Amino acid sequence: MSDVASEPRAGIDHAAIMVMLMSEEDATGILSQLDPNELRQLATRMCALGEIDPHAISDAISGFSRSIDNGAISAHGRVDNVKRMLTSAVGDMKADSLIRQVAPDQKQEPSPTLAVLRWLDPGVIAEMLADEHPQAIAVLLLQLDTDTAAAALAALPRELHTPVLHRVARLGPVSRQAIAILEDTIEGMIERRHGSVPLTMGGVKEAAEIINRAHRSVEKEVMPKISKIDKALHQQLEHEMFKFEHLFVLDARQIGTLLREIENETLINSLRGLDPDDREIFYGAMSTRAADGLRDEIETMGRIKRAEVDAAQREVIAIAKRLIADGELIMGEADDDYV
């Protein structure tokens, strides 16, 4: 995989738009089949898309139509779907036995009680499990996706890390009785904590978003004061407030103004970290000949380290900030400084 490869957003954007076009009942049926990570990604894009123009809606529908025309049926969740159909036909016990025979490597879905763990913060999971036996912790961590399990393990007391991981590696078959006991234990913990699990609120990203959406005078007043009391926070806020993708809102004329200030190598390295569709925003501000030449350069060059892309994008952001300060670029809503 390329060091600069980023997950294409087009697919998830299309999915988000298609869900929003559905009736609430139909959308609910689809969302209920997603796992927490998929739901989190989709919800993030649904909230971030903002105003969706007719062209974007048309692209989403066309993409869906093309996938249907291909005649393909996704393999996602195939075993779970087959198991549900078998359960309806022959009952839970026979269906479970058949699935173990035809898909022995398939990880069994946890019960509804244990599945709740997937939705909890890793720190909360660790707090709930800290007093449990390493064997029980191992079984419960295996109900989670790998990233969440790793974060929960890291949040546990250090003396538990080795015995828990040893049991994860050596666990083998676990009896239904043991799982039932664990379900009762977790259910009791969740009931005791219901309504008391702390909500994660605020954060640098949220603060930056509020500043970005406020009148520019707010930024000019607040940021210098934050710098005086917390320089580290000031740097984090600046990073969140102005990311490379924020340049995408500029029109072709303003992109052209920006491009004239950027060295060719810096521009190439900064664009190599983008999806091809996002690069078109910059190509559209160039002559056809210049855009074609830049496309060819990017396509024929070898791999580049992510750090070089980040450095180039930071340089472009610095140039954009200077142009904004000089009044040559305007991002967001105009304010009293510009007439």
PDB file of N, CA and C in Angstrom, residues 113-114 132 135-137 139-140 143 174 176-188:
ATOM      1  N   THR A 113     -26.121  -8.649  24.773  1.00  0.00           N
ATOM      2  CA  THR A 113     -25.516  -8.055  25.966  1.00  0.00           C
ATOM      3  C   THR A 113     -24.038  -7.774  25.753  1.00  0.00           C
ATOM      4  N   LEU A 114     -23.305  -8.775  25.231  1.00  0.00           N
ATOM      5  CA  LEU A 114     -21.877  -8.584  25.003  1.00  0.00           C
ATOM      6  C   LEU A 114     -21.624  -7.612  23.859  1.00  0.00           C
ATOM      7  N   GLU A 132     -11.963  -8.200  37.017  1.00  0.00           N
ATOM      8  CA  GLU A 132     -12.326  -9.537  36.544  1.00  0.00           C
ATOM      9  C   GLU A 132     -11.093 -10.422  36.376  1.00  0.00           C
ATOM     10  N   GLN A 135      -8.977 -14.545  32.423  1.00  0.00           N
ATOM     11  CA  GLN A 135      -9.677 -15.397  31.458  1.00  0.00           C
ATOM     12  C   GLN A 135     -10.965 -14.722  30.983  1.00  0.00           C
ATOM     13  N   ALA A 136     -11.719 -14.130  31.905  1.00  0.00           N
ATOM     14  CA  ALA A 136     -12.961 -13.452  31.543  1.00  0.00           C
ATOM     15  C   ALA A 136     -12.668 -12.214  30.702  1.00  0.00           C
ATOM     16  N   ILE A 137     -11.607 -11.490  31.076  1.00  0.00           N
ATOM     17  CA  ILE A 137     -11.243 -10.295  30.300  1.00  0.00           C
ATOM     18  C   ILE A 137     -10.885 -10.687  28.875  1.00  0.00           C
ATOM     19  N   VAL A 139     -11.922 -13.260  27.115  1.00  0.00           N
ATOM     20  CA  VAL A 139     -13.136 -13.599  26.357  1.00  0.00           C
ATOM     21  C   VAL A 139     -13.874 -12.331  25.942  1.00  0.00           C
ATOM     22  N   LEU A 140     -13.969 -11.377  26.845  1.00  0.00           N
ATOM     23  CA  LEU A 140     -14.717 -10.157  26.560  1.00  0.00           C
ATOM     24  C   LEU A 140     -14.005  -9.287  25.529  1.00  0.00           C
ATOM     25  N   GLN A 143     -14.711 -10.008  21.945  1.00  0.00           N
ATOM     26  CA  GLN A 143     -15.999  -9.588  21.387  1.00  0.00           C
ATOM     27  C   GLN A 143     -15.877  -8.238  20.675  1.00  0.00           C
ATOM     28  N   VAL A 174     -14.853 -22.061  24.317  1.00  0.00           N
ATOM     29  CA  VAL A 174     -15.427 -21.535  25.555  1.00  0.00           C
ATOM     30  C   VAL A 174     -16.851 -22.056  25.657  1.00  0.00           C
ATOM     31  N   ARG A 176     -20.811 -22.641  26.539  1.00  0.00           N
ATOM     32  CA  ARG A 176     -21.963 -21.742  26.555  1.00  0.00           C
ATOM     33  C   ARG A 176     -22.275 -21.287  27.986  1.00  0.00           C
ATOM     34  N   GLN A 177     -22.045 -22.159  28.951  1.00  0.00           N
ATOM     35  CA  GLN A 177     -22.313 -21.794  30.344  1.00  0.00           C
ATOM     36  C   GLN A 177     -21.414 -20.634  30.783  1.00  0.00           C
ATOM     37  N   ALA A 178     -20.133 -20.694  30.381  1.00  0.00           N
ATOM     38  CA  ALA A 178     -19.200 -19.631  30.740  1.00  0.00           C
ATOM     39  C   ALA A 178     -19.616 -18.315  30.104  1.00  0.00           C
ATOM     40  N   ILE A 179     -20.047 -18.375  28.838  1.00  0.00           N
ATOM     41  CA  ILE A 179     -20.495 -17.166  28.141  1.00  0.00           C
ATOM     42  C   ILE A 179     -21.725 -16.595  28.838  1.00  0.00           C
ATOM     43  N   ALA A 180     -22.638 -17.474  29.259  1.00  0.00           N
ATOM     44  CA  ALA A 180     -23.852 -17.017  29.944  1.00  0.00           C
ATOM     45  C   ALA A 180     -23.515 -16.306  31.244  1.00  0.00           C
ATOM     46  N   ILE A 181     -22.539 -16.848  31.980  1.00  0.00           N
ATOM     47  CA  ILE A 181     -22.121 -16.206  33.227  1.00  0.00           C
ATOM     48  C   ILE A 181     -21.543 -14.820  32.949  1.00  0.00           C
ATOM     49  N   LEU A 182     -20.712 -14.738  31.894  1.00  0.00           N
ATOM     50  CA  LEU A 182     -20.132 -13.450  31.525  1.00  0.00           C
ATOM     51  C   LEU A 182     -21.207 -12.448  31.120  1.00  0.00           C
ATOM     52  N   GLU A 183     -22.214 -12.941  30.382  1.00  0.00           N
ATOM     53  CA  GLU A 183     -23.315 -12.061  29.973  1.00  0.00           C
ATOM     54  C   GLU A 183     -24.000 -11.468  31.194  1.00  0.00           C
ATOM     55  N   ASP A 184     -24.273 -12.317  32.197  1.00  0.00           N
ATOM     56  CA  ASP A 184     -24.923 -11.833  33.415  1.00  0.00           C
ATOM     57  C   ASP A 184     -24.046 -10.806  34.132  1.00  0.00           C
ATOM     58  N   THR A 185     -22.724 -11.068  34.144  1.00  0.00           N
ATOM     59  CA  THR A 185     -21.797 -10.156  34.806  1.00  0.00           C
ATOM     60  C   THR A 185     -21.793  -8.793  34.134  1.00  0.00           C
ATOM     61  N   ILE A 186     -21.669  -8.806  32.805  1.00  0.00           N
ATOM     62  CA  ILE A 186     -21.627  -7.550  32.045  1.00  0.00           C
ATOM     63  C   ILE A 186     -22.957  -6.816  32.138  1.00  0.00           C
ATOM     64  N   GLU A 187     -24.036  -7.567  32.057  1.00  0.00           N
ATOM     65  CA  GLU A 187     -25.354  -6.938  32.143  1.00  0.00           C
ATOM     66  C   GLU A 187     -25.517  -6.222  33.482  1.00  0.00           C
ATOM     67  N   GLY A 188     -25.040  -6.875  34.565  1.00  0.00           N
ATOM     68  CA  GLY A 188     -25.113  -6.246  35.879  1.00  0.00           C
ATOM     69  C   GLY A 188     -24.271  -4.983  35.952  1.00  0.00           C
TER      70      GLY A 188
END
